Short mmCIF file of C-alpha atoms in Angstrom, two decimals:
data_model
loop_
_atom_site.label_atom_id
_atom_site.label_comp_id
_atom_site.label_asym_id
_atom_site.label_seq_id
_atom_site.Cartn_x
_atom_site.Cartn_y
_atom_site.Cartn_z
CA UNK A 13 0.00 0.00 0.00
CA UNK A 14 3.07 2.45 -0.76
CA UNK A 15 2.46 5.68 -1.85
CA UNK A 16 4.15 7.06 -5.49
CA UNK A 17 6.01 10.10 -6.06
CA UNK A 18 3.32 10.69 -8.87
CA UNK A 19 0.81 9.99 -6.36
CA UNK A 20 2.22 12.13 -3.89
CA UNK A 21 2.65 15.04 -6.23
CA UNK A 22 -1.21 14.28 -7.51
CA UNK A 23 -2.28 14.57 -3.57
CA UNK A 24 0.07 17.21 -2.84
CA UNK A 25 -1.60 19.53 -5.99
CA UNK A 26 -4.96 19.08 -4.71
CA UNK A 27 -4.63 19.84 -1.21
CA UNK A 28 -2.49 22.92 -2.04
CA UNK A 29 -4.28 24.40 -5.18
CA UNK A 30 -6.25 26.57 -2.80
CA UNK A 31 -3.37 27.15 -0.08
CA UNK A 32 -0.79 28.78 -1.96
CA UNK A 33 -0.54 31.28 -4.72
CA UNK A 34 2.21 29.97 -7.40
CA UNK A 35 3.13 32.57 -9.82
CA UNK A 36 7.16 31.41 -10.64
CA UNK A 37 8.10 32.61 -7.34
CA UNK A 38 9.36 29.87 -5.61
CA UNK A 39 12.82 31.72 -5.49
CA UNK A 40 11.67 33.41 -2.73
CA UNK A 41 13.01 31.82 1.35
CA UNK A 42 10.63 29.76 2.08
CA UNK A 43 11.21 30.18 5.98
CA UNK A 44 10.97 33.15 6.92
CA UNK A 45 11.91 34.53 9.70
CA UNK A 46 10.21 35.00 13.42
CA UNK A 47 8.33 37.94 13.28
CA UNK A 48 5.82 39.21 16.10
CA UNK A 49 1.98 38.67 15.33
CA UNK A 50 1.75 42.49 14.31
CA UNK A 51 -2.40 42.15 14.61
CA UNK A 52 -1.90 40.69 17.73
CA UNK A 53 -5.50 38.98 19.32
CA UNK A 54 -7.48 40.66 16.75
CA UNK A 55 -9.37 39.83 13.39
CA UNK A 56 -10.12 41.25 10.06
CA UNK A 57 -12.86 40.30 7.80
CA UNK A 58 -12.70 41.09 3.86
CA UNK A 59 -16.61 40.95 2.22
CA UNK A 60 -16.35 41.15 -1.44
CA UNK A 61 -19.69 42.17 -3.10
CA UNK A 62 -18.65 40.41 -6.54
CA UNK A 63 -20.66 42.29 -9.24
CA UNK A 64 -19.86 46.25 -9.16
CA UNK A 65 -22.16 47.04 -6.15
CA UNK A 66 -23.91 50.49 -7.33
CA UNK A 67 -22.70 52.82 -5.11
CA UNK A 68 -24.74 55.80 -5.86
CA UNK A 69 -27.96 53.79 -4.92
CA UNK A 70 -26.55 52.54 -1.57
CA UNK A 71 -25.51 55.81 -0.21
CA UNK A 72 -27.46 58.26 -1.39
CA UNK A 73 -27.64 62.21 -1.51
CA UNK A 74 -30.59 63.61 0.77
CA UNK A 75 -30.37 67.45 -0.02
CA UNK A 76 -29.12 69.41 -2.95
CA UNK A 77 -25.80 70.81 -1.36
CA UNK A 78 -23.33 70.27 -4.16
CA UNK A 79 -26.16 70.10 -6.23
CA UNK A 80 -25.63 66.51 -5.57
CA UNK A 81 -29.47 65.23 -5.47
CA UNK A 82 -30.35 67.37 -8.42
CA UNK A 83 -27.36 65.67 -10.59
CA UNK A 84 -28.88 62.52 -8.73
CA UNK A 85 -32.35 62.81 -9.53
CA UNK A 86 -31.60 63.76 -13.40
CA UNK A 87 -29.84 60.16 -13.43
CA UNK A 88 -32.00 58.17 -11.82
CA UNK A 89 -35.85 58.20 -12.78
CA UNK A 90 -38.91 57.18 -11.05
CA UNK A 91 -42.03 55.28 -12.54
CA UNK A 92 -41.42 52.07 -14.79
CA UNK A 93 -38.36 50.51 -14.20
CA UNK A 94 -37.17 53.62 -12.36
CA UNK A 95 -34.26 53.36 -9.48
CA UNK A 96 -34.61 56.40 -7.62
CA UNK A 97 -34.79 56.37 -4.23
CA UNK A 98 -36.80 59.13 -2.25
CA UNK A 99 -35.75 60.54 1.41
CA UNK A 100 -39.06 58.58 3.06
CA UNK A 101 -37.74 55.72 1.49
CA UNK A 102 -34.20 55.44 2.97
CA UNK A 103 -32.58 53.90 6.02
CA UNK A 104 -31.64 57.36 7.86
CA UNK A 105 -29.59 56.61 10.95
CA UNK A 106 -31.14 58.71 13.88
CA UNK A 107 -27.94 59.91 15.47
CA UNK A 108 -25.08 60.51 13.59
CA UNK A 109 -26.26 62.60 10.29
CA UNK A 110 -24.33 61.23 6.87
CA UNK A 111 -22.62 64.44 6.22
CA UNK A 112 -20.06 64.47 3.58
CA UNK A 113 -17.26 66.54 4.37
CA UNK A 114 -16.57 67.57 0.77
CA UNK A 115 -20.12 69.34 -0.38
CA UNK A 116 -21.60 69.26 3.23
CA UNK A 117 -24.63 67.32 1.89
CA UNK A 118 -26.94 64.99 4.04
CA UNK A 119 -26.70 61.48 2.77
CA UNK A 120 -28.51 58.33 3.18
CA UNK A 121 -28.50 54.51 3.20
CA UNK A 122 -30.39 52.40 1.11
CA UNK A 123 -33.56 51.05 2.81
CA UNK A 124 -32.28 47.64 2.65
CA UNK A 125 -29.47 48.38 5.45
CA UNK A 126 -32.20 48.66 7.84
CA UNK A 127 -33.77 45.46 8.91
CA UNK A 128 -37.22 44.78 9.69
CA UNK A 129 -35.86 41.25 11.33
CA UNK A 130 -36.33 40.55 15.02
CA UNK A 131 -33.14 41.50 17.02
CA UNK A 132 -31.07 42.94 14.13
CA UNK A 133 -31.15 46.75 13.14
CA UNK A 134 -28.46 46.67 10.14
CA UNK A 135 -26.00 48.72 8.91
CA UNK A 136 -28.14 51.64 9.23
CA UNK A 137 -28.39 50.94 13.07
CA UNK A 138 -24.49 50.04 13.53
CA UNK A 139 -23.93 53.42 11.66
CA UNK A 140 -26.33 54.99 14.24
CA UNK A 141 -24.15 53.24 16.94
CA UNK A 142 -21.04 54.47 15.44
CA UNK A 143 -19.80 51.31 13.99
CA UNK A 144 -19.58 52.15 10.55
CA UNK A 145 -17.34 53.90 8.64
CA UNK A 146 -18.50 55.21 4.69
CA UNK A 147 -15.65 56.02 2.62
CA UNK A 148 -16.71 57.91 -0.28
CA UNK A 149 -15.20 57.76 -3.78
CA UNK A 150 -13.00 54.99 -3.08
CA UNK A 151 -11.38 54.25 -6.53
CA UNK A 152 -8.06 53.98 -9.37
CA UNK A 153 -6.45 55.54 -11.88
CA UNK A 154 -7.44 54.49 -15.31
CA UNK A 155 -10.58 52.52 -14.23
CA UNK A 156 -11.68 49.16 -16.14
CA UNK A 157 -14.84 48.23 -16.56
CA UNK A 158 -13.78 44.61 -16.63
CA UNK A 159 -15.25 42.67 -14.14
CA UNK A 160 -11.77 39.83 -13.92
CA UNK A 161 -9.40 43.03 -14.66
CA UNK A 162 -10.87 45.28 -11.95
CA UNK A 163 -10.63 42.68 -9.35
CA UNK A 164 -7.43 41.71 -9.79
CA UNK A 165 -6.44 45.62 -9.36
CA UNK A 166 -8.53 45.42 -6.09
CA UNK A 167 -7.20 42.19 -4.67
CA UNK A 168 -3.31 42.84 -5.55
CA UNK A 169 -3.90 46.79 -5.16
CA UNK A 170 -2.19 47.01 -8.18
CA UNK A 171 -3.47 49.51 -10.99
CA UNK A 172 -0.17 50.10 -12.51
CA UNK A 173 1.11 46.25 -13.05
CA UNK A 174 4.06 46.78 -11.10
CA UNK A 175 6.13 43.49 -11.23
CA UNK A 176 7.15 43.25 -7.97
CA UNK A 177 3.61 42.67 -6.18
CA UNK A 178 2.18 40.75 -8.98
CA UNK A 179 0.16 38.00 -9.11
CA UNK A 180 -0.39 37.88 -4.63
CA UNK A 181 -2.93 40.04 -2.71
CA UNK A 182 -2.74 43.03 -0.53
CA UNK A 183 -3.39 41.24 2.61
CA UNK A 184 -1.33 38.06 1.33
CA UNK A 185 1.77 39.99 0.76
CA UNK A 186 1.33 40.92 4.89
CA UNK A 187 0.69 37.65 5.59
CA UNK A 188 3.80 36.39 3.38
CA UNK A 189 6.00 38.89 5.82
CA UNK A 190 4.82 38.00 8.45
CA UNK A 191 4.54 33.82 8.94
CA UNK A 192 6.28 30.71 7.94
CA UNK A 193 5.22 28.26 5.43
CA UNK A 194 3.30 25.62 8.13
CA UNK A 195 1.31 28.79 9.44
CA UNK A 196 -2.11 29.24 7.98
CA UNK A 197 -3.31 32.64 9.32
CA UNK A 198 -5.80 33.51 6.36
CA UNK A 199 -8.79 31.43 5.46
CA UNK A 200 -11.45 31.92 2.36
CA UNK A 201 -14.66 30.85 2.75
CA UNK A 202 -14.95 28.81 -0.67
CA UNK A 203 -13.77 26.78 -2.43
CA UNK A 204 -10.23 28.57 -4.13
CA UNK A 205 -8.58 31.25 -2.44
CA UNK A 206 -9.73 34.29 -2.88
CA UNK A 207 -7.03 37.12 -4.57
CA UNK A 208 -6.23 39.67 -1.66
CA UNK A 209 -5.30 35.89 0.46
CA UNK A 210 -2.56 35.07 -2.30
CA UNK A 211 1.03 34.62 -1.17
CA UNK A 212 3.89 32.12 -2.23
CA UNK A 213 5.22 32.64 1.28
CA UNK A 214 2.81 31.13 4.08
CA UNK A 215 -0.01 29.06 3.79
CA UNK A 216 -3.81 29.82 3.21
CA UNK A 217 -6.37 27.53 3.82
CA UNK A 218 -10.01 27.88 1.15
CA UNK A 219 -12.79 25.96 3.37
CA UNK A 220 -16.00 26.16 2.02
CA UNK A 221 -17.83 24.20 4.71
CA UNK A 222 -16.40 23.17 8.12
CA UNK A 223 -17.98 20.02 8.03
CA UNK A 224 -17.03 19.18 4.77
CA UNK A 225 -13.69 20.59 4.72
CA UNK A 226 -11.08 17.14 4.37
CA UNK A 227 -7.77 15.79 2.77
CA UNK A 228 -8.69 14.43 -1.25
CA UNK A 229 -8.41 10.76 -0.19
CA UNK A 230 -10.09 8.23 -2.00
CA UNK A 231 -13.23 6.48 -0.90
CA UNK A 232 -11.74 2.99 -2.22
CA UNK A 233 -11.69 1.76 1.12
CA UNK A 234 -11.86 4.03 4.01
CA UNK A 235 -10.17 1.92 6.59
CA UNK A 236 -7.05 2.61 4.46
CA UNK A 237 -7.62 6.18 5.48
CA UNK A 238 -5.16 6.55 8.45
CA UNK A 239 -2.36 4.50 6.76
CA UNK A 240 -2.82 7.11 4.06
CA UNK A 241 -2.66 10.02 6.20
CA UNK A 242 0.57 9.08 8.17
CA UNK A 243 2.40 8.16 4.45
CA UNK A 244 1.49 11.87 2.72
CA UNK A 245 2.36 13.53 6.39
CA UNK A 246 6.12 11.54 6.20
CA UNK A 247 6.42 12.47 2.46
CA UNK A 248 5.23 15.89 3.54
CA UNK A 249 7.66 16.43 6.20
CA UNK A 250 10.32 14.81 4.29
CA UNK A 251 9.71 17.14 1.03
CA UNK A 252 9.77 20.59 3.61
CA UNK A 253 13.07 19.88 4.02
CA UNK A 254 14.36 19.95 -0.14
CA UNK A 255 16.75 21.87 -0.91
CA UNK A 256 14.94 22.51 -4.32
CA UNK A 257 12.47 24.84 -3.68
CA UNK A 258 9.24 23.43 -5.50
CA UNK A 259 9.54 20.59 -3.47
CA UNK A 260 9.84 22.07 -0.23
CA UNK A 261 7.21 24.06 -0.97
CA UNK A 262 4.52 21.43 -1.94
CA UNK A 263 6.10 19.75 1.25
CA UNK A 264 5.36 22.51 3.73
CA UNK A 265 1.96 23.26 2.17
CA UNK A 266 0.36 19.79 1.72
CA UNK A 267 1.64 19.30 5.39
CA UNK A 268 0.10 22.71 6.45
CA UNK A 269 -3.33 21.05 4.45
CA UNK A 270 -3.17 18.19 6.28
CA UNK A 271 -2.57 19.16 9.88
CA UNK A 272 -5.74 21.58 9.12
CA UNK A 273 -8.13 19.32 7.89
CA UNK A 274 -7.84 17.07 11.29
CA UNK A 275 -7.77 20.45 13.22
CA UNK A 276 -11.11 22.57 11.57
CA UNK A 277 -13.80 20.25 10.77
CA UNK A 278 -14.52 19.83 14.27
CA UNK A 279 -14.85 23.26 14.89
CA UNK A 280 -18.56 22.76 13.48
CA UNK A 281 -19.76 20.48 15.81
CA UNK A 282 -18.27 22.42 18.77
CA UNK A 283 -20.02 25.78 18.17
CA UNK A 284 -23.36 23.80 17.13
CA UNK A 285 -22.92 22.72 20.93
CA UNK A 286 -21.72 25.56 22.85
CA UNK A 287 -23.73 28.62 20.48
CA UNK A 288 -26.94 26.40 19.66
CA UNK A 289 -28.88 29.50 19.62
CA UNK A 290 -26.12 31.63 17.44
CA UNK A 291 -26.44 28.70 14.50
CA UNK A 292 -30.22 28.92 14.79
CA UNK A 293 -30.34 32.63 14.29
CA UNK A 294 -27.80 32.52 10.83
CA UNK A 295 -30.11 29.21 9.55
CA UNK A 296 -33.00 31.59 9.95
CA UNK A 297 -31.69 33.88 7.80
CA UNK A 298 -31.29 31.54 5.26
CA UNK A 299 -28.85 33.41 2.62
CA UNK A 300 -25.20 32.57 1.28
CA UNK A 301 -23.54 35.54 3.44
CA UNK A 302 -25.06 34.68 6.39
CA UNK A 303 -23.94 30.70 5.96
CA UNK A 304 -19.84 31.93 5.24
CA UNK A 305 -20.21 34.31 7.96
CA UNK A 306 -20.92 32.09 10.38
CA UNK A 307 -18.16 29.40 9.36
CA UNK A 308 -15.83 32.49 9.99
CA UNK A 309 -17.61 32.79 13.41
CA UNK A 310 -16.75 29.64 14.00
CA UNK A 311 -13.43 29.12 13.08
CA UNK A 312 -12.89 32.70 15.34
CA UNK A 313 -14.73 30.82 18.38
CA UNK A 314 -12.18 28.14 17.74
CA UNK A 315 -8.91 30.63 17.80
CA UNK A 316 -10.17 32.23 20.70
CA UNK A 317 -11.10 29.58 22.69
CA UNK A 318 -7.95 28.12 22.57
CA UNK A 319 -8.62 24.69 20.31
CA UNK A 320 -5.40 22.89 18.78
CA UNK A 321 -4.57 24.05 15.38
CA UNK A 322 -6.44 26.62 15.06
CA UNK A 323 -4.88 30.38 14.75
CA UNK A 324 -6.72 31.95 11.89
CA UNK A 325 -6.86 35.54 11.82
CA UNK A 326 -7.64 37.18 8.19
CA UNK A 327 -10.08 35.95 6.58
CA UNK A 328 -12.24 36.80 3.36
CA UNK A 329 -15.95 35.85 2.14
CA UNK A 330 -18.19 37.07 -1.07
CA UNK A 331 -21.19 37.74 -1.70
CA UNK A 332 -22.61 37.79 -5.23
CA UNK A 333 -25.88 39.16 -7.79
CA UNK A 334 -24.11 42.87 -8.41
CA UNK A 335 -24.09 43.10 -11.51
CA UNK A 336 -27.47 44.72 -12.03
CA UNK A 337 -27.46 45.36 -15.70
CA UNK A 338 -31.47 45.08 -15.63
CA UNK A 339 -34.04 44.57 -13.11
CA UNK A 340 -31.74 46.26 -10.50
CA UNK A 341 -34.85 48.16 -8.69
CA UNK A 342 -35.39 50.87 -6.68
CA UNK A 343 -36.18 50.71 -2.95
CA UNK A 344 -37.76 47.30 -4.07
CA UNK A 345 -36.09 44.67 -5.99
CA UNK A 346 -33.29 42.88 -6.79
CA UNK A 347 -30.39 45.43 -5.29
CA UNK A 348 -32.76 45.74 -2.08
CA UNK A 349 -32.55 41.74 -2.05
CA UNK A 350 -28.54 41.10 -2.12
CA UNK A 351 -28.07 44.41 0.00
CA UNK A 352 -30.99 43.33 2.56
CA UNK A 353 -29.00 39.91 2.61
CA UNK A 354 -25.84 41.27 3.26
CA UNK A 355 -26.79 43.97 6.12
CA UNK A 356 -28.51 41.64 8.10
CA UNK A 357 -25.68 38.73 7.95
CA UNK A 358 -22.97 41.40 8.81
CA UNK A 359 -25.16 42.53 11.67
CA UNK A 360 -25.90 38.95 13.41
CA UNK A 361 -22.40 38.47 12.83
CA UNK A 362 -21.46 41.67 14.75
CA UNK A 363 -23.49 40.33 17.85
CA UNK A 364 -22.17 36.79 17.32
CA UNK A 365 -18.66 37.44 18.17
CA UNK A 366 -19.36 40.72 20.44
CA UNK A 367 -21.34 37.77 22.63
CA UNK A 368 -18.15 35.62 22.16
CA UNK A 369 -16.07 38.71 23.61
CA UNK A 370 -14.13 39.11 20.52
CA UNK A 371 -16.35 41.98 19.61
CA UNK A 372 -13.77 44.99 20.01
CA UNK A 373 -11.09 42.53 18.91
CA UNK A 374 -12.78 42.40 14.67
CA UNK A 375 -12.99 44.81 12.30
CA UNK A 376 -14.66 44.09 8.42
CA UNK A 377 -13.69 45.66 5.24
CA UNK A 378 -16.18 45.89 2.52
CA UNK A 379 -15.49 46.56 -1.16
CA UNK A 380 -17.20 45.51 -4.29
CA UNK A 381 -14.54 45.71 -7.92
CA UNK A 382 -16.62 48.79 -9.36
CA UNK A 383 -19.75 51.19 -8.40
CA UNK A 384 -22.01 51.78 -11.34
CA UNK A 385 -22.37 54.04 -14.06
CA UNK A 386 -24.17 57.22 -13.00
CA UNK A 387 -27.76 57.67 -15.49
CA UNK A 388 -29.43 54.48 -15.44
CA UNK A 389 -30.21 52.45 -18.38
CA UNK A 390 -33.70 51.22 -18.74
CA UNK A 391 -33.80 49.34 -15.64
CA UNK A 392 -30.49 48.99 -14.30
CA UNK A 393 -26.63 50.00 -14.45
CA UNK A 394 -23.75 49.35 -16.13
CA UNK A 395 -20.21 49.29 -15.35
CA UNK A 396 -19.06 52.33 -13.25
CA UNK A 397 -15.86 53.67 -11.40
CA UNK A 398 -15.87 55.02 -7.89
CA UNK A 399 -18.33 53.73 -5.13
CA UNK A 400 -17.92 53.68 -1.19
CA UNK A 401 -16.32 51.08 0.91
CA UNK A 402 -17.42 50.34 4.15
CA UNK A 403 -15.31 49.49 7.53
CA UNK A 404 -17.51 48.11 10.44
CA UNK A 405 -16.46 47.03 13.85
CA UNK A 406 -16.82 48.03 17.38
CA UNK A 407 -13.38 49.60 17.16
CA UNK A 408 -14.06 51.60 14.20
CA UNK A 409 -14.27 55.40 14.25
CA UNK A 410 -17.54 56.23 12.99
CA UNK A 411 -19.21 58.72 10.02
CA UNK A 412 -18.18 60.07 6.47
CA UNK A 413 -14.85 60.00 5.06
CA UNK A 414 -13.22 61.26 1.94
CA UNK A 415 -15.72 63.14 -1.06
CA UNK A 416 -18.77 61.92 -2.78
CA UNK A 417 -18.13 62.15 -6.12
CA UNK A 418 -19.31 65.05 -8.61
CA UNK A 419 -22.33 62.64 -10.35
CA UNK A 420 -23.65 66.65 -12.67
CA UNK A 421 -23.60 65.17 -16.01
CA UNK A 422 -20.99 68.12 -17.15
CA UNK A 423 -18.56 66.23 -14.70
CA UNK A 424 -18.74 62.84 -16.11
CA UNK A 425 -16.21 60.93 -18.47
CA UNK A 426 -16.99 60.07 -22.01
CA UNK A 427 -18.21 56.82 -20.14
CA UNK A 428 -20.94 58.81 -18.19
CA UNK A 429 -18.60 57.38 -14.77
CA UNK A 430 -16.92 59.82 -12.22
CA UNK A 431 -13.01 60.13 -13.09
CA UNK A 432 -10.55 59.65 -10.43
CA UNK A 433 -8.47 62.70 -9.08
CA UNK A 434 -5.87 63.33 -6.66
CA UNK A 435 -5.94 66.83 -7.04
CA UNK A 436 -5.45 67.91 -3.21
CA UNK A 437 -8.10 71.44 -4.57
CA UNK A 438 -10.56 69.00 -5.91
CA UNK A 439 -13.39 69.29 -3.37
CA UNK A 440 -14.49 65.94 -5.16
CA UNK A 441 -11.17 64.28 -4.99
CA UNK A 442 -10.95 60.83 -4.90
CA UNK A 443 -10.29 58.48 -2.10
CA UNK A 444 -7.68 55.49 -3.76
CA UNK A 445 -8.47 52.69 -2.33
CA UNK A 446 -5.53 51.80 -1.68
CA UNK A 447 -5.54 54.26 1.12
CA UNK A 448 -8.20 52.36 2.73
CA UNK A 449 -6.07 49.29 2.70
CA UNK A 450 -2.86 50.87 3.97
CA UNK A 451 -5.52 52.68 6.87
CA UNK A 452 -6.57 49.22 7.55
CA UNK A 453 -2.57 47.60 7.61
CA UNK A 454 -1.28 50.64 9.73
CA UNK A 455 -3.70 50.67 12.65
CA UNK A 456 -5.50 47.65 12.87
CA UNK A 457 -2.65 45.19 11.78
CA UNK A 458 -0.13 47.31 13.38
CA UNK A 459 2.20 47.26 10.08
CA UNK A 460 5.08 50.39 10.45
CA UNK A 461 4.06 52.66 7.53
CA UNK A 462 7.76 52.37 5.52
CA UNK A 463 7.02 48.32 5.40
CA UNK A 464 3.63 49.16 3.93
CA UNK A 465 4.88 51.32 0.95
CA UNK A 466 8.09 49.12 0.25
CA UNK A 467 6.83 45.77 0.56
CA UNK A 468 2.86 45.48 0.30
CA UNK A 469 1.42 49.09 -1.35
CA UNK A 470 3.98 50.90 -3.26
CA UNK A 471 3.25 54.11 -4.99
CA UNK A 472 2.37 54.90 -8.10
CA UNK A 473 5.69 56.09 -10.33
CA UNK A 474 3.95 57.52 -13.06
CA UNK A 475 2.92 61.14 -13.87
CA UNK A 476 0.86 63.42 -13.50
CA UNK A 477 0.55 63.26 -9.20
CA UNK A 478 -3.04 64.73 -9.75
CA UNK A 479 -3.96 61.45 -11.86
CA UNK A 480 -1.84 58.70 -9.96
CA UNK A 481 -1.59 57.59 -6.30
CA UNK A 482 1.52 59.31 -5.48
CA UNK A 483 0.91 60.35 -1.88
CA UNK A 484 -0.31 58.49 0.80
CA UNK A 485 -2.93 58.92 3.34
CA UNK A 486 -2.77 56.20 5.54
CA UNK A 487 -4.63 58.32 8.41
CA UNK A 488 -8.04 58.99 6.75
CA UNK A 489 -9.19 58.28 10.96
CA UNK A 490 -11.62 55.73 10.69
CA UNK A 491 -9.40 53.79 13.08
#
């Protein structure tokens, strides 16, 4: 019952081809050295909203300062198929008024952030308790409307192609400075890992289910099962130590894969026990966010309460349905649906792990790969540029930060989108996202701000500074 080498390579690709990123770098150490846990006993969350979430119709000018909801009302129409939403329609927190600091206009969510759901209030009513952050204008230079292209620029903050941080994520390059090869601080929920998790350097686990999540044996025989196990973990072991470096890399992954797959799985059945009521209140809700979010619950009740093999700390889910091309809706529809969906996930979440304790200890980044184009089509939107990000957690400094973009139809690009500017007189200037990511690495993961620009977000090198991201503002305060 030996094991090949072509066997052990076949294993070895399956259980790694969602735990490390392979772009041709395998020149690069493969243990690195001791470094502290810069993020310390903390989390961070990444929610994607795959699609091009539509910005302009999730937070939404109130009043005409700027002559914002004039320019707003000219692109969006009511009636048939129209997606404007009216003041008595939104979610308006009750507290903390959306002002935007750039035109000093009175904003609003869409209706869908506040639920109607017993026990949860939303985003609206974690703004209100100033939990949420709204980062306006978040954007890149020289914007595609390509769904693949614009993630990749999102997920390996990347815009320019420079070759040196191509091909791994934001977050992954942090993780990749930060732990050694048998470490598996990140986790996707899914099945692949997701882009801002890729590094060559550490491992990353992609678990779509807890209870499903297991090492590609066979089902020949399962009483074979163990012997197989404790052959791949000596071949494993044996390959970490290669001096070539593919090997050694496939070693210290596929034994990374394996120790994890004993470890995880029965982190399911433990917070079914100990949170009965917690996994009752995400079945309720019954949608795909809520379901990842409360694996990532779980695996954070495991890290905190202490379980073997278990250490995760980053970790990054999706949410799809944004690209609304027709049929998006108003304060009705399909857009209310998906947002509606996500709110209410994000807020049971929220009072999941605040119950845990590990409540000031999280903080969630939200980002979507494009907003969407300003004047509706018939009865959607296409492909846009700049849209808000969110950051939520109990540690987050709450309200408005950076511009909302000028949406007057003079101000619009030959694409009828908002163009990105860095020009520090702009009162619409643009907030690069990249800013948001460098906010996030300086003062929640505790990265010093020279390791962020040289090794993980380098600056744009191209001209002119008013159309590139030349300066950084890793203090925009919403932490």
């Amino acid at each position: 019952m030996g094991v090949t080498r072509r066997e052990f390579l076949k294993r070895t690709a399956l259980a790694t081809a969602g735990t490390m990123a392979a772009p041709g770098l395998f020149g690069n150490p493969l243990v690195r050295k001791a470094c502290a846990d810069t993020i310390g006993d903390r989390y961070l969350v990444i929610f994607f909203l795959d699609g091009g979430n539509d910005g302009l119709n999730t937070v939404i000018p109130i009043n005409n300062a700027g002559g914002l909801r004039t320019a707003y009302e000219a692109a969006r129409r009511t009636g048939g198929g129209g997606l404007r939403i009216n003041e008595d329609q939104m979610a308006i927190p009750s507290v903390v008024p959306l002002t935007d600091p750039g035109t000093s206009g009175t904003l609003g969510f869409h209706p869908a952030f506040a639920s109607n759901k017993t026990g949860l209030s939303g985003i609206a009513g974690m703004y209100d308790a100033g939990n949420v952050a709204v980062v306006q204008g978040t954007g890149y230079p020289n914007y595609s409307l390509s769904h693949e292209t614009s993630r990749i620029i999102w997920t390996t903050a990347n815009p320019t192609g420079q070759a040196a941080i191509a091909g791994t994520g934001w977050a992954g390059r942090h993780l990749g400075l930060e732990y050694g090869p048998l470490d598996a601080y990140g986790v996707t929920i899914d099945g692949s890992i997701a882009g801002e998790l890729r590094t060559t350097d550490t491992s990353v686990l992609a678990i779509d289910r807890l209870s499903r999540f297991g090492f590609p044996l066979d089902n020949y025989d399962p009483a074979d099962h163990a012997i197989y196990k404790d052959k791949f973990e000596l071949l494993y072991q044996s390959a970490s130590t290669s001096d070539e470096a593919l090997t050694a890399l496939l070693g210290s992954a596929g034994e990374s894969t394996l120790q994890s797959t004993e470890s995880y799985p029965p982190l399911d059945g433990l917070y079914k026990t100990d949170r009965a009521v917690w996994e009752a209140a995400y079945s309720a809700l019954g949608s795909r966010p809520a379901r990842d979010l409360s694996q990532v619950a779980k695996i954070m009740y495991g890290t905190a309460t202490s379980q073997p093999g278990i250490n995760a700390r980053f970790f990054q889910v999706h949410s799809g349905g944004y690209d609304t091309h027709a049929d998006q809706g108003g304060a009705t529809g399909h857009h209310f649906e998906i947002l509606e969906q996500v709110s209410d996930a994000i807020d049971l979440f929220f009072q999941d792990i605040t119950d845990m304790g590990l409540g000031a200890k999280t903080t969630m980044v939200v980002w979507s790969e494009f907003g969407r184009r300003i004047p509706q089509n018939s009865n959607g939107t296409d492909h846009g540029s700049q849209a808000p990000m969110f950051v939520i957690g109990e540690p987050v400094n709450g309200g408005v930060y950076g511009n909302h973009p000028n949406i007057a139809e003079s101000a619009l690009d030959s694409d009828e989108n908002t163009p990105y500017s860095q020009d520090p007189s702009d009162p619409f200037r643009s907030t690069d996202f990249r800013d948001v990511q460098g906010g996030i690495l300086k003062h929640w993961v505790n990265m010093p701000e020279s390791q962020i620009l040289s090794s993980v977000l380098p600056l744009d090198s191209l001209a002119p500074a008013d159309k590139y991201w030349t300066v950084q503002n890793f203090d925009l305060g919403f932490l």
